[in-house]
Amino acid sequence: MADTYDLIVLGSGPGGYVAAIRASQLGLKTAIVEREKLGGICLNWGCIPTKALLRTSEIYHYLTHASAYGLKAEKTGFDLAAIVERSRKVAGQLNAGVKGLMKKNKVTVVEGDGVLAGKSRLVVTKDGTKTELSAKHIIVATGARARDLPFAKADGERIWTYRHAMVPKEMPTKLLVVGSGAIGVEFASFYSDMGAEVTIVEMLPRILPVEDEEVSAFMHKALAKQGMTIHVGAGVEKLEASKAGVKAAIKGADGNVTTSEYSHAIVAIGIAPNSEQIGLEALGVKTDRGHILVDGYARTNVEGIYAIGDVTGPPWLAHKASHEGVVCVEAIAGKKPHPFETWNIPGCTYCHPQVASVGLTEAAAKEAGHEVKVGKFPFIGNGKAIALGEAEGFIKTVFDEATGELLGAHMVGAEVTELIQGYAVARQLETTEAELMHTVFPHPTLSEMMHESVLDAYGRALHY
């Protein structure tokens, strides 16, 4: 006989485990199925351990630039094994935290590979033993995995995915990063700060292509100033690994192909949804290029089957998955949540300097038919930024000229990943420029630049 639940969640990433917790809070008997570690890619191999690595490189950057703060730091160095160990310990601590949350919320954890065996049935296999589970509602939260170059599979030795790049056996001396999205730029930033010679190759005309064009241009200059070589409108035609390193043939924007050698290469060209071999096809669940199609309540075209997170498509962000999970479960429980939408999801890139954004870029706002007012304020005009020695960057706001609606906000600079939520809250509350102008921001803080950017959009900036 199958173990019976109200809800089964397949996958325990930030979408899956949050959905399970919310389901338990609403009185649903819940099981969660995981083949690896609780917390999924984000907690174990993504968001969290990469931030631990980036914190290390940030501190190392300050050590090597101590004289800028009137300090002396001599004979600086690092222990790569200890850096990796710290990152893994951080991930381990949070993995244990998720285990505790499952126990606290009385969520049954089932280890193994789960496959849909019917509209209300899931078979879990571990070490050859099969366990059958049944539930009226099943949420697929299986996430996604790194894409390989079709002509050069990652080997973990010379050609890496993000997982290999988080547990390096040796520090690259000359690193090629293929792709300049958030993952590529974050690893480029980490390894550059740790002393590697870094080259970025981006197929599109600019790095961080989903960001506002001014942010992309600023970051291109900033990373180049740090010593990185950046090729945009370019592609890797060939990548050959040997025991000694990697040989890459790079086709530039001018059409010419040059060959260069590197110690290692990181492939960060996007992700592929984990939607194969989990029983979707037999049930007739609709997908688009592997991504499961869902409505605003995470419902698929098959009754009782839902999907959330990276397996459903962009934006591929942990906080998007968590919110989807909550909306999905509340709808299942008979609540009346607002249907999930992607219009107000902040994005963050933890490079140096940081990048954060929410809403429409200036170009996207214009393409959508808005007449816009745009404000910008530079870090160099902020007292706290200067005192921190972090005067690089700017904050940009985009408003609808007719209504004063905050259409988007875009930031580059120190701690902007912490600041962006202020604008996300403002957009959620449908705040206009008037409320933002009349809000009192504390001094001295970086957040004052948010105020000044709004003021600048209306010709009223005070400090620049």
PDB file of N, CA, C and O in Angstrom, residues 53 60 78 80 83-84 156-161 164-177 187-199 244-246 261-266:
ATOM      1  N   LEU A  53      32.177  32.072  -0.694  1.00  0.00           N
ATOM      2  CA  LEU A  53      33.421  32.262  -1.449  1.00  0.00           C
ATOM      3  C   LEU A  53      33.652  33.739  -1.752  1.00  0.00           C
ATOM      4  O   LEU A  53      34.769  34.254  -1.605  1.00  0.00           O
ATOM      5  N   TYR A  60      39.855  39.371   1.058  1.00  0.00           N
ATOM      6  CA  TYR A  60      41.205  39.308   0.490  1.00  0.00           C
ATOM      7  C   TYR A  60      41.499  40.564  -0.327  1.00  0.00           C
ATOM      8  O   TYR A  60      42.617  41.097  -0.293  1.00  0.00           O
ATOM      9  N   PHE A  78      46.648  32.996   0.989  1.00  0.00           N
ATOM     10  CA  PHE A  78      45.423  32.274   1.301  1.00  0.00           C
ATOM     11  C   PHE A  78      45.662  30.775   1.237  1.00  0.00           C
ATOM     12  O   PHE A  78      46.630  30.294   0.632  1.00  0.00           O
ATOM     13  N   LEU A  80      43.696  27.673  -0.088  1.00  0.00           N
ATOM     14  CA  LEU A  80      42.556  27.333  -0.932  1.00  0.00           C
ATOM     15  C   LEU A  80      41.674  26.262  -0.297  1.00  0.00           C
ATOM     16  O   LEU A  80      40.441  26.362  -0.320  1.00  0.00           O
ATOM     17  N   ILE A  83      39.532  27.794   2.301  1.00  0.00           N
ATOM     18  CA  ILE A  83      38.477  28.620   1.704  1.00  0.00           C
ATOM     19  C   ILE A  83      37.302  27.740   1.286  1.00  0.00           C
ATOM     20  O   ILE A  83      36.142  28.035   1.587  1.00  0.00           O
ATOM     21  N   VAL A  84      37.606  26.653   0.612  1.00  0.00           N
ATOM     22  CA  VAL A  84      36.561  25.730   0.158  1.00  0.00           C
ATOM     23  C   VAL A  84      35.869  25.089   1.353  1.00  0.00           C
ATOM     24  O   VAL A  84      34.642  24.961   1.385  1.00  0.00           O
ATOM     25  N   GLY A 156      35.485  18.540 -14.855  1.00  0.00           N
ATOM     26  CA  GLY A 156      35.800  18.737 -13.444  1.00  0.00           C
ATOM     27  C   GLY A 156      37.271  18.957 -13.172  1.00  0.00           C
ATOM     28  O   GLY A 156      37.654  19.283 -12.044  1.00  0.00           O
ATOM     29  N   GLU A 157      38.096  18.770 -14.184  1.00  0.00           N
ATOM     30  CA  GLU A 157      39.539  18.968 -14.027  1.00  0.00           C
ATOM     31  C   GLU A 157      39.960  20.306 -14.637  1.00  0.00           C
ATOM     32  O   GLU A 157      40.463  21.186 -13.942  1.00  0.00           O
ATOM     33  N   ARG A 158      39.731  20.462 -15.942  1.00  0.00           N
ATOM     34  CA  ARG A 158      40.114  21.695 -16.632  1.00  0.00           C
ATOM     35  C   ARG A 158      38.901  22.506 -17.082  1.00  0.00           C
ATOM     36  O   ARG A 158      38.962  23.732 -17.136  1.00  0.00           O
ATOM     37  N   ILE A 159      37.821  21.816 -17.421  1.00  0.00           N
ATOM     38  CA  ILE A 159      36.583  22.491 -17.821  1.00  0.00           C
ATOM     39  C   ILE A 159      35.564  22.304 -16.719  1.00  0.00           C
ATOM     40  O   ILE A 159      35.211  21.170 -16.370  1.00  0.00           O
ATOM     41  N   TRP A 160      35.101  23.416 -16.159  1.00  0.00           N
ATOM     42  CA  TRP A 160      34.239  23.380 -14.971  1.00  0.00           C
ATOM     43  C   TRP A 160      32.839  23.914 -15.257  1.00  0.00           C
ATOM     44  O   TRP A 160      32.642  24.795 -16.097  1.00  0.00           O
ATOM     45  N   THR A 161      31.856  23.383 -14.512  1.00  0.00           N
ATOM     46  CA  THR A 161      30.575  24.049 -14.323  1.00  0.00           C
ATOM     47  C   THR A 161      30.668  24.785 -12.998  1.00  0.00           C
ATOM     48  O   THR A 161      31.708  24.762 -12.326  1.00  0.00           O
ATOM     49  N   HIS A 164      31.881  22.560 -10.064  1.00  0.00           N
ATOM     50  CA  HIS A 164      33.330  22.341  -9.986  1.00  0.00           C
ATOM     51  C   HIS A 164      34.043  23.598  -9.507  1.00  0.00           C
ATOM     52  O   HIS A 164      35.007  23.521  -8.738  1.00  0.00           O
ATOM     53  N   ALA A 165      33.551  24.761  -9.952  1.00  0.00           N
ATOM     54  CA  ALA A 165      34.205  26.023  -9.604  1.00  0.00           C
ATOM     55  C   ALA A 165      34.090  26.350  -8.126  1.00  0.00           C
ATOM     56  O   ALA A 165      34.859  27.164  -7.611  1.00  0.00           O
ATOM     57  N   MET A 166      33.153  25.723  -7.433  1.00  0.00           N
ATOM     58  CA  MET A 166      32.987  25.969  -5.997  1.00  0.00           C
ATOM     59  C   MET A 166      33.901  25.120  -5.130  1.00  0.00           C
ATOM     60  O   MET A 166      34.093  25.426  -3.962  1.00  0.00           O
ATOM     61  N   VAL A 167      34.439  24.048  -5.714  1.00  0.00           N
ATOM     62  CA  VAL A 167      35.323  23.175  -4.939  1.00  0.00           C
ATOM     63  C   VAL A 167      36.610  22.910  -5.729  1.00  0.00           C
ATOM     64  O   VAL A 167      36.968  21.762  -5.995  1.00  0.00           O
ATOM     65  N   PRO A 168      37.325  23.974  -6.092  1.00  0.00           N
ATOM     66  CA  PRO A 168      38.527  23.796  -6.926  1.00  0.00           C
ATOM     67  C   PRO A 168      39.626  23.037  -6.185  1.00  0.00           C
ATOM     68  O   PRO A 168      39.855  23.252  -4.999  1.00  0.00           O
ATOM     69  N   LYS A 169      40.285  22.159  -6.920  1.00  0.00           N
ATOM     70  CA  LYS A 169      41.425  21.448  -6.346  1.00  0.00           C
ATOM     71  C   LYS A 169      42.679  22.303  -6.393  1.00  0.00           C
ATOM     72  O   LYS A 169      43.637  22.065  -5.643  1.00  0.00           O
ATOM     73  N   GLU A 170      42.672  23.268  -7.307  1.00  0.00           N
ATOM     74  CA  GLU A 170      43.803  24.176  -7.449  1.00  0.00           C
ATOM     75  C   GLU A 170      43.278  25.532  -7.907  1.00  0.00           C
ATOM     76  O   GLU A 170      42.204  25.619  -8.493  1.00  0.00           O
ATOM     77  N   MET A 171      44.040  26.581  -7.623  1.00  0.00           N
ATOM     78  CA  MET A 171      43.630  27.918  -8.029  1.00  0.00           C
ATOM     79  C   MET A 171      44.035  28.164  -9.482  1.00  0.00           C
ATOM     80  O   MET A 171      45.196  27.988  -9.842  1.00  0.00           O
ATOM     81  N   PRO A 172      43.092  28.537 -10.330  1.00  0.00           N
ATOM     82  CA  PRO A 172      43.444  28.842 -11.721  1.00  0.00           C
ATOM     83  C   PRO A 172      44.450  29.988 -11.787  1.00  0.00           C
ATOM     84  O   PRO A 172      44.392  30.925 -10.982  1.00  0.00           O
ATOM     85  N   THR A 173      45.337  29.906 -12.742  1.00  0.00           N
ATOM     86  CA  THR A 173      46.260  31.017 -12.971  1.00  0.00           C
ATOM     87  C   THR A 173      45.746  31.904 -14.106  1.00  0.00           C
ATOM     88  O   THR A 173      45.841  33.123 -14.045  1.00  0.00           O
ATOM     89  N   LYS A 174      45.192  31.250 -15.124  1.00  0.00           N
ATOM     90  CA  LYS A 174      44.634  31.970 -16.264  1.00  0.00           C
ATOM     91  C   LYS A 174      43.278  31.319 -16.578  1.00  0.00           C
ATOM     92  O   LYS A 174      43.217  30.184 -17.031  1.00  0.00           O
ATOM     93  N   LEU A 175      42.210  32.050 -16.311  1.00  0.00           N
ATOM     94  CA  LEU A 175      40.864  31.477 -16.325  1.00  0.00           C
ATOM     95  C   LEU A 175      40.023  32.048 -17.460  1.00  0.00           C
ATOM     96  O   LEU A 175      39.938  33.267 -17.636  1.00  0.00           O
ATOM     97  N   LEU A 176      39.356  31.157 -18.201  1.00  0.00           N
ATOM     98  CA  LEU A 176      38.396  31.559 -19.216  1.00  0.00           C
ATOM     99  C   LEU A 176      36.995  31.338 -18.661  1.00  0.00           C
ATOM    100  O   LEU A 176      36.672  30.238 -18.198  1.00  0.00           O
ATOM    101  N   VAL A 177      36.153  32.382 -18.689  1.00  0.00           N
ATOM    102  CA  VAL A 177      34.762  32.270 -18.262  1.00  0.00           C
ATOM    103  C   VAL A 177      33.885  32.446 -19.497  1.00  0.00           C
ATOM    104  O   VAL A 177      33.908  33.505 -20.135  1.00  0.00           O
ATOM    105  N   PHE A 187      31.743  34.318 -10.604  1.00  0.00           N
ATOM    106  CA  PHE A 187      32.967  33.518 -10.538  1.00  0.00           C
ATOM    107  C   PHE A 187      34.162  34.272 -11.113  1.00  0.00           C
ATOM    108  O   PHE A 187      35.282  34.146 -10.608  1.00  0.00           O
ATOM    109  N   ALA A 188      33.935  35.062 -12.147  1.00  0.00           N
ATOM    110  CA  ALA A 188      35.015  35.892 -12.688  1.00  0.00           C
ATOM    111  C   ALA A 188      35.525  36.842 -11.615  1.00  0.00           C
ATOM    112  O   ALA A 188      36.737  37.027 -11.445  1.00  0.00           O
ATOM    113  N   SER A 189      34.602  37.430 -10.864  1.00  0.00           N
ATOM    114  CA  SER A 189      34.955  38.367  -9.806  1.00  0.00           C
ATOM    115  C   SER A 189      35.725  37.664  -8.690  1.00  0.00           C
ATOM    116  O   SER A 189      36.750  38.161  -8.208  1.00  0.00           O
ATOM    117  N   PHE A 190      35.246  36.505  -8.275  1.00  0.00           N
ATOM    118  CA  PHE A 190      35.913  35.761  -7.201  1.00  0.00           C
ATOM    119  C   PHE A 190      37.347  35.412  -7.585  1.00  0.00           C
ATOM    120  O   PHE A 190      38.301  35.711  -6.854  1.00  0.00           O
ATOM    121  N   TYR A 191      37.508  34.762  -8.728  1.00  0.00           N
ATOM    122  CA  TYR A 191      38.844  34.287  -9.107  1.00  0.00           C
ATOM    123  C   TYR A 191      39.783  35.439  -9.462  1.00  0.00           C
ATOM    124  O   TYR A 191      40.988  35.359  -9.216  1.00  0.00           O
ATOM    125  N   SER A 192      39.238  36.528  -9.996  1.00  0.00           N
ATOM    126  CA  SER A 192      40.082  37.694 -10.274  1.00  0.00           C
ATOM    127  C   SER A 192      40.611  38.294  -8.979  1.00  0.00           C
ATOM    128  O   SER A 192      41.802  38.611  -8.865  1.00  0.00           O
ATOM    129  N   ASP A 193      39.731  38.451  -7.992  1.00  0.00           N
ATOM    130  CA  ASP A 193      40.165  38.999  -6.700  1.00  0.00           C
ATOM    131  C   ASP A 193      41.186  38.098  -6.016  1.00  0.00           C
ATOM    132  O   ASP A 193      42.033  38.574  -5.248  1.00  0.00           O
ATOM    133  N   MET A 194      41.120  36.787  -6.298  1.00  0.00           N
ATOM    134  CA  MET A 194      42.059  35.856  -5.683  1.00  0.00           C
ATOM    135  C   MET A 194      43.355  35.745  -6.486  1.00  0.00           C
ATOM    136  O   MET A 194      44.228  34.954  -6.143  1.00  0.00           O
ATOM    137  N   GLY A 195      43.465  36.531  -7.575  1.00  0.00           N
ATOM    138  CA  GLY A 195      44.737  36.615  -8.278  1.00  0.00           C
ATOM    139  C   GLY A 195      44.809  35.973  -9.645  1.00  0.00           C
ATOM    140  O   GLY A 195      45.848  36.051 -10.309  1.00  0.00           O
ATOM    141  N   ALA A 196      43.717  35.366 -10.108  1.00  0.00           N
ATOM    142  CA  ALA A 196      43.743  34.737 -11.434  1.00  0.00           C
ATOM    143  C   ALA A 196      43.628  35.787 -12.532  1.00  0.00           C
ATOM    144  O   ALA A 196      43.001  36.828 -12.355  1.00  0.00           O
ATOM    145  N   GLU A 197      44.224  35.505 -13.668  1.00  0.00           N
ATOM    146  CA  GLU A 197      44.071  36.333 -14.858  1.00  0.00           C
ATOM    147  C   GLU A 197      42.809  35.853 -15.578  1.00  0.00           C
ATOM    148  O   GLU A 197      42.754  34.702 -16.020  1.00  0.00           O
ATOM    149  N   VAL A 198      41.790  36.702 -15.674  1.00  0.00           N
ATOM    150  CA  VAL A 198      40.466  36.266 -16.118  1.00  0.00           C
ATOM    151  C   VAL A 198      40.092  36.857 -17.473  1.00  0.00           C
ATOM    152  O   VAL A 198      40.279  38.056 -17.715  1.00  0.00           O
ATOM    153  N   THR A 199      39.544  36.004 -18.332  1.00  0.00           N
ATOM    154  CA  THR A 199      38.977  36.423 -19.616  1.00  0.00           C
ATOM    155  C   THR A 199      37.519  35.994 -19.663  1.00  0.00           C
ATOM    156  O   THR A 199      37.198  34.839 -19.354  1.00  0.00           O
ATOM    157  N   ALA A 244      47.615  19.755 -19.141  1.00  0.00           N
ATOM    158  CA  ALA A 244      48.306  21.020 -18.888  1.00  0.00           C
ATOM    159  C   ALA A 244      47.368  22.214 -18.804  1.00  0.00           C
ATOM    160  O   ALA A 244      47.703  23.234 -18.196  1.00  0.00           O
ATOM    161  N   GLY A 245      46.179  22.133 -19.440  1.00  0.00           N
ATOM    162  CA  GLY A 245      45.293  23.289 -19.445  1.00  0.00           C
ATOM    163  C   GLY A 245      44.198  23.172 -20.487  1.00  0.00           C
ATOM    164  O   GLY A 245      43.792  22.069 -20.862  1.00  0.00           O
ATOM    165  N   VAL A 246      43.746  24.315 -20.975  1.00  0.00           N
ATOM    166  CA  VAL A 246      42.641  24.373 -21.931  1.00  0.00           C
ATOM    167  C   VAL A 246      43.051  25.268 -23.101  1.00  0.00           C
ATOM    168  O   VAL A 246      43.568  26.371 -22.889  1.00  0.00           O
ATOM    169  N   GLU A 261      45.452  29.950 -24.739  1.00  0.00           N
ATOM    170  CA  GLU A 261      45.546  28.858 -23.763  1.00  0.00           C
ATOM    171  C   GLU A 261      45.249  29.382 -22.363  1.00  0.00           C
ATOM    172  O   GLU A 261      45.624  30.505 -22.013  1.00  0.00           O
ATOM    173  N   TYR A 262      44.590  28.556 -21.572  1.00  0.00           N
ATOM    174  CA  TYR A 262      44.191  28.899 -20.210  1.00  0.00           C
ATOM    175  C   TYR A 262      44.465  27.712 -19.300  1.00  0.00           C
ATOM    176  O   TYR A 262      44.565  26.574 -19.762  1.00  0.00           O
ATOM    177  N   SER A 263      44.561  27.995 -18.016  1.00  0.00           N
ATOM    178  CA  SER A 263      44.742  26.882 -17.073  1.00  0.00           C
ATOM    179  C   SER A 263      43.428  26.149 -16.847  1.00  0.00           C
ATOM    180  O   SER A 263      43.390  24.928 -16.686  1.00  0.00           O
ATOM    181  N   HIS A 264      42.304  26.916 -16.845  1.00  0.00           N
ATOM    182  CA  HIS A 264      40.980  26.340 -16.603  1.00  0.00           C
ATOM    183  C   HIS A 264      39.920  27.153 -17.347  1.00  0.00           C
ATOM    184  O   HIS A 264      40.169  28.310 -17.717  1.00  0.00           O
ATOM    185  N   ALA A 265      38.744  26.557 -17.511  1.00  0.00           N
ATOM    186  CA  ALA A 265      37.611  27.265 -18.102  1.00  0.00           C
ATOM    187  C   ALA A 265      36.351  26.962 -17.294  1.00  0.00           C
ATOM    188  O   ALA A 265      36.138  25.823 -16.866  1.00  0.00           O
ATOM    189  N   ILE A 266      35.549  28.000 -17.070  1.00  0.00           N
ATOM    190  CA  ILE A 266      34.241  27.825 -16.440  1.00  0.00           C
ATOM    191  C   ILE A 266      33.177  28.075 -17.506  1.00  0.00           C
ATOM    192  O   ILE A 266      33.184  29.114 -18.161  1.00  0.00           O
TER     193      ILE A 266
END
